[in-house]
XYZ file of C-alpha atoms in Angstrom:
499
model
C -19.445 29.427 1.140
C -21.648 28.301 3.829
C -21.514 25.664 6.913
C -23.168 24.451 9.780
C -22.395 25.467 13.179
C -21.622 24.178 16.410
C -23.605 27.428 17.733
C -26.639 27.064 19.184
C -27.544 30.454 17.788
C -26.269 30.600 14.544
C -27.743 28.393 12.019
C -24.922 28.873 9.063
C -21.597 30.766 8.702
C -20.059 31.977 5.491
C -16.681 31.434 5.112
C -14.869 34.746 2.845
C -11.447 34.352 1.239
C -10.101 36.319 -1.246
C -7.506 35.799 -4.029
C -5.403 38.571 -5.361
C -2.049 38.987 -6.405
C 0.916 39.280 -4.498
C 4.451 39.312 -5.858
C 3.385 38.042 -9.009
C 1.507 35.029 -7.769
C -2.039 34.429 -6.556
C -2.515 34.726 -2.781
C -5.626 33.464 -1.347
C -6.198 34.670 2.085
C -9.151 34.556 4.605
C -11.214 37.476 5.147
C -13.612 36.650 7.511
C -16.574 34.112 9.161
C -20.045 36.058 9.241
C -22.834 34.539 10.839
C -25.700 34.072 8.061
C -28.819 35.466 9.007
C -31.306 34.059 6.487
C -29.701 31.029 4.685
C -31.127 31.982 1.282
C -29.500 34.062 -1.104
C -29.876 37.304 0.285
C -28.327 36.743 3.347
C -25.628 34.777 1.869
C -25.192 37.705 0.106
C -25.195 40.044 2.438
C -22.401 38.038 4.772
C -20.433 37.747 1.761
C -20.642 41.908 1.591
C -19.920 42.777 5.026
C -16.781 40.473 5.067
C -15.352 42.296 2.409
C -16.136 45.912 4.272
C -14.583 44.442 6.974
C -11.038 44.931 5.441
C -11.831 48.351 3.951
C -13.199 47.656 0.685
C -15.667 50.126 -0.191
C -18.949 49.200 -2.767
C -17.156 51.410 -5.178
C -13.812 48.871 -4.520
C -16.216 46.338 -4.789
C -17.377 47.016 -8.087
C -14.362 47.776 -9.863
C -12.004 44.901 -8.174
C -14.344 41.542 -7.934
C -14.156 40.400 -11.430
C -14.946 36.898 -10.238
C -16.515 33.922 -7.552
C -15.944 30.574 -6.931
C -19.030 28.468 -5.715
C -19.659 24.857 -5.078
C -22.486 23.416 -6.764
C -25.364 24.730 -3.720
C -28.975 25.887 -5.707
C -28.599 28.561 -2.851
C -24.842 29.621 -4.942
C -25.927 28.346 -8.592
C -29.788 29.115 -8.892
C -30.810 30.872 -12.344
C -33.234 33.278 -11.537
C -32.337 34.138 -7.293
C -28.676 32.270 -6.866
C -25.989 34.070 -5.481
C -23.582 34.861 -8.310
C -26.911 36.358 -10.411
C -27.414 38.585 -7.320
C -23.668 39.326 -7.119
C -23.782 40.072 -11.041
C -26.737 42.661 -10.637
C -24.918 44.181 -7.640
C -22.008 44.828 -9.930
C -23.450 45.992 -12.913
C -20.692 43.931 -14.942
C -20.730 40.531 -16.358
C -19.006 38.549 -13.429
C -17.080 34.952 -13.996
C -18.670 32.616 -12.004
C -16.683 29.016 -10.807
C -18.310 25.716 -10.074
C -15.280 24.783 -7.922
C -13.639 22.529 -10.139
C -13.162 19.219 -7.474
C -16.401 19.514 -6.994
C -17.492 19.376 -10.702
C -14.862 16.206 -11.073
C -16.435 14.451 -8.667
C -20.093 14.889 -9.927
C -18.904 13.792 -13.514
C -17.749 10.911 -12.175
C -21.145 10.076 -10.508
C -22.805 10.554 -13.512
C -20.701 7.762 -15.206
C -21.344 5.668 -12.146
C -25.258 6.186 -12.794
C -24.938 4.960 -16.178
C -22.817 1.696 -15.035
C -24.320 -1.030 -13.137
C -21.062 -2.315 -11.913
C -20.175 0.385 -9.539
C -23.447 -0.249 -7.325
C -21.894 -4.023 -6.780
C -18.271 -2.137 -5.746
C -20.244 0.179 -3.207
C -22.329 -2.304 -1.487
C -18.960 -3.859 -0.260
C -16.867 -1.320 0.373
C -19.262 1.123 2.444
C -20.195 -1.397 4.519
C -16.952 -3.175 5.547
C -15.975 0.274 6.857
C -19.179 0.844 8.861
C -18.936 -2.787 9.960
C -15.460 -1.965 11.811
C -15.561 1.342 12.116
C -18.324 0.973 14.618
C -16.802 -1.545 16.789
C -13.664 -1.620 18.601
C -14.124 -5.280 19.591
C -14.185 -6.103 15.626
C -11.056 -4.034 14.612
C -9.327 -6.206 17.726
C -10.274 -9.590 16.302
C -9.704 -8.789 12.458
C -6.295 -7.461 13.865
C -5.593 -10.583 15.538
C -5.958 -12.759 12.565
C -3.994 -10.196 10.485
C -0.989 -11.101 12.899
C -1.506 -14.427 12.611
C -1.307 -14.362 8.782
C 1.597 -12.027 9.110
C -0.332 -8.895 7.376
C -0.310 -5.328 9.048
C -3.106 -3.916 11.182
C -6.295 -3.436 9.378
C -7.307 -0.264 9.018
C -10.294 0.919 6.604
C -10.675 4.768 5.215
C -14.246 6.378 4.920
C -15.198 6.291 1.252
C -16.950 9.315 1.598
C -15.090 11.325 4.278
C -14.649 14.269 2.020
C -15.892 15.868 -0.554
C -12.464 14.861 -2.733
C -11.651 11.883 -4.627
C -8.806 10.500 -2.823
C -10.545 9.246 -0.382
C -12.625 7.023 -2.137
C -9.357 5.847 -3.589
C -8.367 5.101 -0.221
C -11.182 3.399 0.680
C -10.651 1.012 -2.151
C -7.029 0.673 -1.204
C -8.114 -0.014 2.088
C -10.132 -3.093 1.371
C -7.914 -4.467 -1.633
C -4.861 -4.234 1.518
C -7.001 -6.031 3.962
C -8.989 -8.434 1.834
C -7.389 -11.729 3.251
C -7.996 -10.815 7.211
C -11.232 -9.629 6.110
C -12.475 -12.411 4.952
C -10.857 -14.979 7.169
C -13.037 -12.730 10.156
C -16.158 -12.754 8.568
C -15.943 -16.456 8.004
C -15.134 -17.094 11.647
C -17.832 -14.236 12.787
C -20.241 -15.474 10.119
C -20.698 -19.082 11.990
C -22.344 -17.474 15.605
C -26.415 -16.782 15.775
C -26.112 -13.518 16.081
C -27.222 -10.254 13.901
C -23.369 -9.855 13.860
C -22.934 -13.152 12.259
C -26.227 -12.690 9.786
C -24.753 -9.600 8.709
C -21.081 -11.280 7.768
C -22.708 -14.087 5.441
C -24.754 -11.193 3.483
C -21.040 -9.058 2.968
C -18.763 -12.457 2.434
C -21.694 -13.585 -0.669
C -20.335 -9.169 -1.988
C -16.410 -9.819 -1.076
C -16.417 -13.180 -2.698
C -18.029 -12.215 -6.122
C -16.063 -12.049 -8.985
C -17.762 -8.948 -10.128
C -16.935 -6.948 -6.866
C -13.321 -8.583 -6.826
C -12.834 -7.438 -10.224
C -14.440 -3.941 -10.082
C -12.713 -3.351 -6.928
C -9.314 -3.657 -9.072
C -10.677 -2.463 -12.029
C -12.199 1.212 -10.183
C -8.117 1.869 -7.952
C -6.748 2.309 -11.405
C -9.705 4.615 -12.615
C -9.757 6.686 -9.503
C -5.981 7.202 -9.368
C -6.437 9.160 -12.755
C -9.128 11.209 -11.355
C -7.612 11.316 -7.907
C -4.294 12.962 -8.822
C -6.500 15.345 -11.491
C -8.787 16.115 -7.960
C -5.517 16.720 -5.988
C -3.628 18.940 -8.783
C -7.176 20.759 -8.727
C -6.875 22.040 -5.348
C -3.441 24.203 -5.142
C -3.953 27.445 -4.381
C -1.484 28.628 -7.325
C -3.622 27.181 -9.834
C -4.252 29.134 -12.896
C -7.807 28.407 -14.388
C -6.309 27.228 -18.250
C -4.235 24.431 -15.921
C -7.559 22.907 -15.586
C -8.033 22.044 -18.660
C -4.596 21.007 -19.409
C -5.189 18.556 -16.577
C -8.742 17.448 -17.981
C -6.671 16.743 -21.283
C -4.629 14.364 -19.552
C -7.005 12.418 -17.646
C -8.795 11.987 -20.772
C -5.678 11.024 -22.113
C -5.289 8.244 -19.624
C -8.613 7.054 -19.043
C -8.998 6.293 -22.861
C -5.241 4.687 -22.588
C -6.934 2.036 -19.632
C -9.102 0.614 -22.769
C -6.309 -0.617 -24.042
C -4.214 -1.280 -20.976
C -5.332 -1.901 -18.141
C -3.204 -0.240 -14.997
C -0.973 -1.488 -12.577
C -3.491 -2.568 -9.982
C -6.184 -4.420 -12.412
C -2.948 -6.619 -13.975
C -1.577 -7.415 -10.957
C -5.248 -8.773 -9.903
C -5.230 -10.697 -12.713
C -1.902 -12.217 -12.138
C -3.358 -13.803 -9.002
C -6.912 -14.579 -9.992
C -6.636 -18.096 -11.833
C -9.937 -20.271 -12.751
C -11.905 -18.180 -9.749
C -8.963 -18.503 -7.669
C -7.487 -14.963 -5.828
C -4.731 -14.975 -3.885
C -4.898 -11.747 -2.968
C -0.958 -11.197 -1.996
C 0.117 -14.083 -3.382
C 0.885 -15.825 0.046
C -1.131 -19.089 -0.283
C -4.366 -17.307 1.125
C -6.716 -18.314 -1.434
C -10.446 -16.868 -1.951
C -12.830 -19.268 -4.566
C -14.293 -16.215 -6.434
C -17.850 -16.771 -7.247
C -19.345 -15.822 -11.103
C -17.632 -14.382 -13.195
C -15.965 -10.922 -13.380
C -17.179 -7.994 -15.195
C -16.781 -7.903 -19.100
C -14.337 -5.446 -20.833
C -17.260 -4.152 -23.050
C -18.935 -2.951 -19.895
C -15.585 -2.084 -18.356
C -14.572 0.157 -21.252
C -18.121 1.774 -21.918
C -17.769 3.478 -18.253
C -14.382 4.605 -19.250
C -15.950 6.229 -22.304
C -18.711 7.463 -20.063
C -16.124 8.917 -17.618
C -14.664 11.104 -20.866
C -17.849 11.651 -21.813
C -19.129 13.347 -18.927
C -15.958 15.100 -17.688
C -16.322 16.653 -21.216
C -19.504 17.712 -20.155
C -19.225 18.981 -17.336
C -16.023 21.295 -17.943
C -17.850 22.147 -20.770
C -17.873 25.456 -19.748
C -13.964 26.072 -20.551
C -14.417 26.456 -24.183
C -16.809 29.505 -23.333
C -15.733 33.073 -23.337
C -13.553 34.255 -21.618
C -12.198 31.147 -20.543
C -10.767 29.642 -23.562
C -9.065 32.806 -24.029
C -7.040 32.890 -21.513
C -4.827 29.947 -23.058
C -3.715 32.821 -25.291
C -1.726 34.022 -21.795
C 0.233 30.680 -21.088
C 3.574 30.915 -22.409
C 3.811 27.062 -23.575
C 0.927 28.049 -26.347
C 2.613 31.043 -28.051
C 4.061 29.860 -31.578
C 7.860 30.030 -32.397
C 7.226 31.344 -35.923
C 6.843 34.908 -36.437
C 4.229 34.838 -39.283
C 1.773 32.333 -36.752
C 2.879 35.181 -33.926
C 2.017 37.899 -35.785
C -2.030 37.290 -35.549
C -1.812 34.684 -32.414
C -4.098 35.646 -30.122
C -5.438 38.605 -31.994
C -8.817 37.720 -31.425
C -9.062 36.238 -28.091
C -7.479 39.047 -26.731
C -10.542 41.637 -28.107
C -13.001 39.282 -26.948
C -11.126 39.883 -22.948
C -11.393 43.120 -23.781
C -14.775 43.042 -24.898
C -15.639 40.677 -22.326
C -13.935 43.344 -19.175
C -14.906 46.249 -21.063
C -17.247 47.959 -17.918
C -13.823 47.216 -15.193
C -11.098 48.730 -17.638
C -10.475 52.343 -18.048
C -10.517 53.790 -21.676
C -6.934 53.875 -21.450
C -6.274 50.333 -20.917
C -9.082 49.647 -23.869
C -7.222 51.479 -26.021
C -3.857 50.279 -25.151
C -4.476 46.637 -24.739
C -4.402 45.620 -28.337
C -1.649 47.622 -28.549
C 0.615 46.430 -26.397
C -0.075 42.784 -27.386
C 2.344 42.188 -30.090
C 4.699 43.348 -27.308
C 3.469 40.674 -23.980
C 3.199 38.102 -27.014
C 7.308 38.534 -27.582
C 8.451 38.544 -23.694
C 6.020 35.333 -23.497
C 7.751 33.665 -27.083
C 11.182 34.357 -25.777
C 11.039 32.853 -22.380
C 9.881 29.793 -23.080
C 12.362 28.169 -21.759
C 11.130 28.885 -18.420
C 8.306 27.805 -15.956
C 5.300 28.917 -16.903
C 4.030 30.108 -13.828
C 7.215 32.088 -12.947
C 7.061 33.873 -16.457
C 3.779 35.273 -15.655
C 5.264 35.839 -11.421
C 8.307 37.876 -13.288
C 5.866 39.347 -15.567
C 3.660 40.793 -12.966
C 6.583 41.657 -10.710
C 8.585 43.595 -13.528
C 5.376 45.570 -14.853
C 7.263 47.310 -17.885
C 5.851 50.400 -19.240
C 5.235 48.971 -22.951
C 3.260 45.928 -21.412
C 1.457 47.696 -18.711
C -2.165 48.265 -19.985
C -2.133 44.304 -21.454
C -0.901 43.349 -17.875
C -4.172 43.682 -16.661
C -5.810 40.853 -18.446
C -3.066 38.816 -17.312
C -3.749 40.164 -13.624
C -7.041 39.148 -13.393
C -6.697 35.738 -15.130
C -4.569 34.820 -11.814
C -6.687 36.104 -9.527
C -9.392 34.082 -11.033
C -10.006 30.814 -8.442
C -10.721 27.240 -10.228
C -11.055 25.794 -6.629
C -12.495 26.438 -3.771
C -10.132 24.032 -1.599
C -9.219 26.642 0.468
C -12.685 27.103 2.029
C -12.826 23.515 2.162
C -9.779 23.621 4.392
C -11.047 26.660 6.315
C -14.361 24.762 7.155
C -12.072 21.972 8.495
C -9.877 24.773 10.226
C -12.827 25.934 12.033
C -14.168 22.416 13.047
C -10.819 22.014 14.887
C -10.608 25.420 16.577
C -14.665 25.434 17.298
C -14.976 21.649 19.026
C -18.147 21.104 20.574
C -17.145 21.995 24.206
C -16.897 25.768 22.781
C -20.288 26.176 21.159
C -20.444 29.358 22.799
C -17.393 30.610 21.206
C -18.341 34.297 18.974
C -17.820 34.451 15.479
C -15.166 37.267 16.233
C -13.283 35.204 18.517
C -13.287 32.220 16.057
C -12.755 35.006 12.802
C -9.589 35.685 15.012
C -8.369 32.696 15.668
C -8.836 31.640 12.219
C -6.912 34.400 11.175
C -4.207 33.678 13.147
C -3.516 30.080 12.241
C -3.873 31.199 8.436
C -0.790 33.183 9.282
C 2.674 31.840 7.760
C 5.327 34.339 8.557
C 7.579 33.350 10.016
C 8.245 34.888 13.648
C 11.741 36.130 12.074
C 10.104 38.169 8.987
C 7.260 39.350 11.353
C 6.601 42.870 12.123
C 4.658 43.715 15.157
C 4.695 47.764 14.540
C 1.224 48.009 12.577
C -0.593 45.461 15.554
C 0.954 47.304 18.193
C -0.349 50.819 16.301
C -3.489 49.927 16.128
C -3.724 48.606 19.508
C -2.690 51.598 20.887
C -4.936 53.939 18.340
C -8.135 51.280 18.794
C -9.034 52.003 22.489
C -11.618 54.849 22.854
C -9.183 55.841 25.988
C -6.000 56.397 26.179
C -3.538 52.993 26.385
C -1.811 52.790 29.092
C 2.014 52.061 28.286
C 4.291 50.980 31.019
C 7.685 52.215 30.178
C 10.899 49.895 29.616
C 12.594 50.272 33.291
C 15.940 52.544 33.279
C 19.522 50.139 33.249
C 20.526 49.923 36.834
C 23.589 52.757 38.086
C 27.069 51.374 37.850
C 28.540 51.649 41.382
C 32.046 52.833 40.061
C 33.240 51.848 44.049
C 33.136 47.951 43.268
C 36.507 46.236 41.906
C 36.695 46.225 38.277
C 36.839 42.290 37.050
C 40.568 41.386 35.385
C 40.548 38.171 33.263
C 42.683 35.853 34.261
């Protein structure tokens, strides 16, 4: 992954994490920042290389180990003929799984529903600028506040709608304005009377806030983005396995088709308050006349359909080998009855094997089908359990008759829907590398990074391999003070008695 930086001589940094296993769960941990040399995909590529030399994997590790990448959605990552992953793949020699980071690919399906509804343009246009309008101005946040006390509301604040790349924070947004709609408007009204621009602007966003369309959207698009918000959220843990995300898909599609035929918590609570054009928007005797009429449900429920439509679409690649066969793996899909067990998963398992054929040894070809009756009997009998620490006890317990099959179970957890945890590294580094350190090195900022990444605790931490290679790093020898000797006892001085 790439990003901007705050150094004047660097024009993009790659950030390198890696996901493996580690007591039978995935562990994603940072490798390293490399300065970019050439931002196309040859230099990305060669960052991304000499990060993962720089903790002693060698191109032979390289090429029997990475069975897979997570991207976001950058032509300089994605691009058919020069991208990174088809570099990566001809580096390999072996046909590597390749990850549109899976928030990312939520969000852009629901932008294409947005660009096939009109009624979401009407939404934007007041909610983007409302922030901008006191987000810029501390002398506006002080008077909307002051009205907010007067009505007896709490302190305005408004959220970016766009701060991040995720979908809560649109959500927020939305919140934001739904929260602060009554000292909103009672401002702009007051601000909207003086000849100024200030005032010019305020009677162009008050003709947006008092629409019935944007009133009713607003409602309307808080219960469609809590679906996709909590999807977006559950989407970026670092323990997720990659056939959660389509259980998760399921159930947003699940829900989203359910708001056709009830509306959620937030649209029929507006609707409580909104009588002949009249909103009270808490239901305190602050009344807003509504102007229009709202959107209708046709319109309403074809972006719904839209939003199934195109998150169908989009995570269309799931049903592709080998990524519909790794729902073969998850414990809650194996069949109680022997005769479906006896040929469950038969098939998806040869086309894993198939699919892995140039990473596995012959043995573990061999073996694989094997041993599969036997994994497919641990997984029916512990049902009962959590998925995730079946396949943790699994891993950790590594019995001889399951070993070989094992494997297709280890790299279907190392495999990374997400790639929140660059996201998070990218904001790691914005904190560490502030703009009164643009001089900072990439090695001092790799270290520090790696240092807040840590989570030991200071209890479980052992300093003996740091202080090793400290000692064995210098091109000199260390010098090592030693510990001072316990002072003499002077046997001539009165020995203490308790009392």
């Amino acid at each position: 992954m790439g990003d901007g930086s705050t150094d004047i001589s660097v024009t993009e940094q790659e950030n390198v994490y890696v996901r493996y296993v580690k007591d039978g769960l995935p562990a994603t941990e940072f490798i390293d920042i490399m300065a970019v040399k050439s931002a196309d995909a040859n230099g990305v590529l060669a960052a991304l290389l000499e990060a993962l030399h720089h903790v002693d994997l060698t191109d032979g590790d390289i090429k029997k180990k990475i069975i897979g990448c997570t991207f976001d959605g950058a032509s300089v990552n994605q691009g058919a003929k020069g991208g990174v992953i088809v570099k990566l793949r001809e580096l390999l020699g072996h046909v590597l799984i390749s990850i549109w980071c899976a928030p990312h690919k939520l969000e852009l399906s629901l932008l294409d529903a947005t660009k096939a509804t009109d009624f979401i343009d009407i939404v934007e246009k007041g909610v983007d600028p409302i922030y901008r309008f006191y987000y810029g101005s501390g002398k506006r946040r002080r008077e909307v506040n002051a009205i907010s006390a007067v009505i007896d509301e709490d302190p305005v604040y408004f959220s970016a709608p766009c701060g991040t790349r995720w979908m809560a924070s649109r959500l927020r947004a939305y919140k934001a304005v739904i929260k602060n709609y009554n000292s909103v408007i009672l401002h702009m009204e007051e601000a909207s009377n003086r000849k100024t621009d200030e005032g010019a602007k305020c009677v162009g966003y008050l003709k947006v806030l008092k629409s019935a369309k944007f009133v009713d959207g607003l409602h309307f698009m808080v219960d469609v983005l809590e679906v996709l918000a909590n999807v977006s959220l559950a989407f970026q843990s670092n323990d997720l396995f990659i056939y959660d995300v389509d259980v998760k898909l399921c159930e947003a599609r699940i829900k989203l088709e359910g708001l056709k035929h009830n509306r959620g918590d937030v649209y029929t609570a507006y609707m409580a308050t909104c009588k002949d054009g009249k909103f009270d928007s808490k239901s305190n005797g602050h009344i807003t006349s509504l102007k229009g009429t709202g959107i209708p449900e046709t319109v309403k429920n074809s972006f719904l359909e839209n939003c199934v439509k195109f998150l169908e679409k989009r995570f269309s690649f799931l049903k592709d080998t080998p990524f519909s066969d790794f729902h073969v793996l998850d414990p809650r899909n194996v069949p109680r009855s022997d005769a479906q067990l006896a040929t469950y998963g038969d098939v998806q398992v040869m086309n894993m094997v198939t699919h892995f054929e140039s990473v596995l040894s012959e043995e573990e070809v061999t073996n694989i089908p094997r041993q599969w009756p036997a994994l497919k009997a641990r997984l029916k009998y512990r049902q009962r359990q959590p998925a995730k620490e079946v396949i943790s006890d699994l891993l950790t317990e590594n019995h001889p008759d399951v070993k070989d099959v094992l494997v297709l179970v280890y790299m279907m957890v190392t495999l990374s829907p997400s790639s929140a945890a660059v996201e998070r590294g990218f904001s790691l580094m914005n904190l560490i590398k502030t703009s009164r350190k643009s001089q900072m090195t990439n090695e001092t900022l790799g270290s520090l990074m790696r240092v807040s990444h840590i989570t030991t605790t200071v209890a479980e931490f052992d300093p003996e391999p740091a202080i090793q290679k400290w000692k064995t790093s210098a091109k000199t020898k260390r010098y090592v003070k030693a510990a001072p000797k316990p002072a003499a006892v002077n046997s001539n001085l009165p020995v203490p008695v308790a009392p």
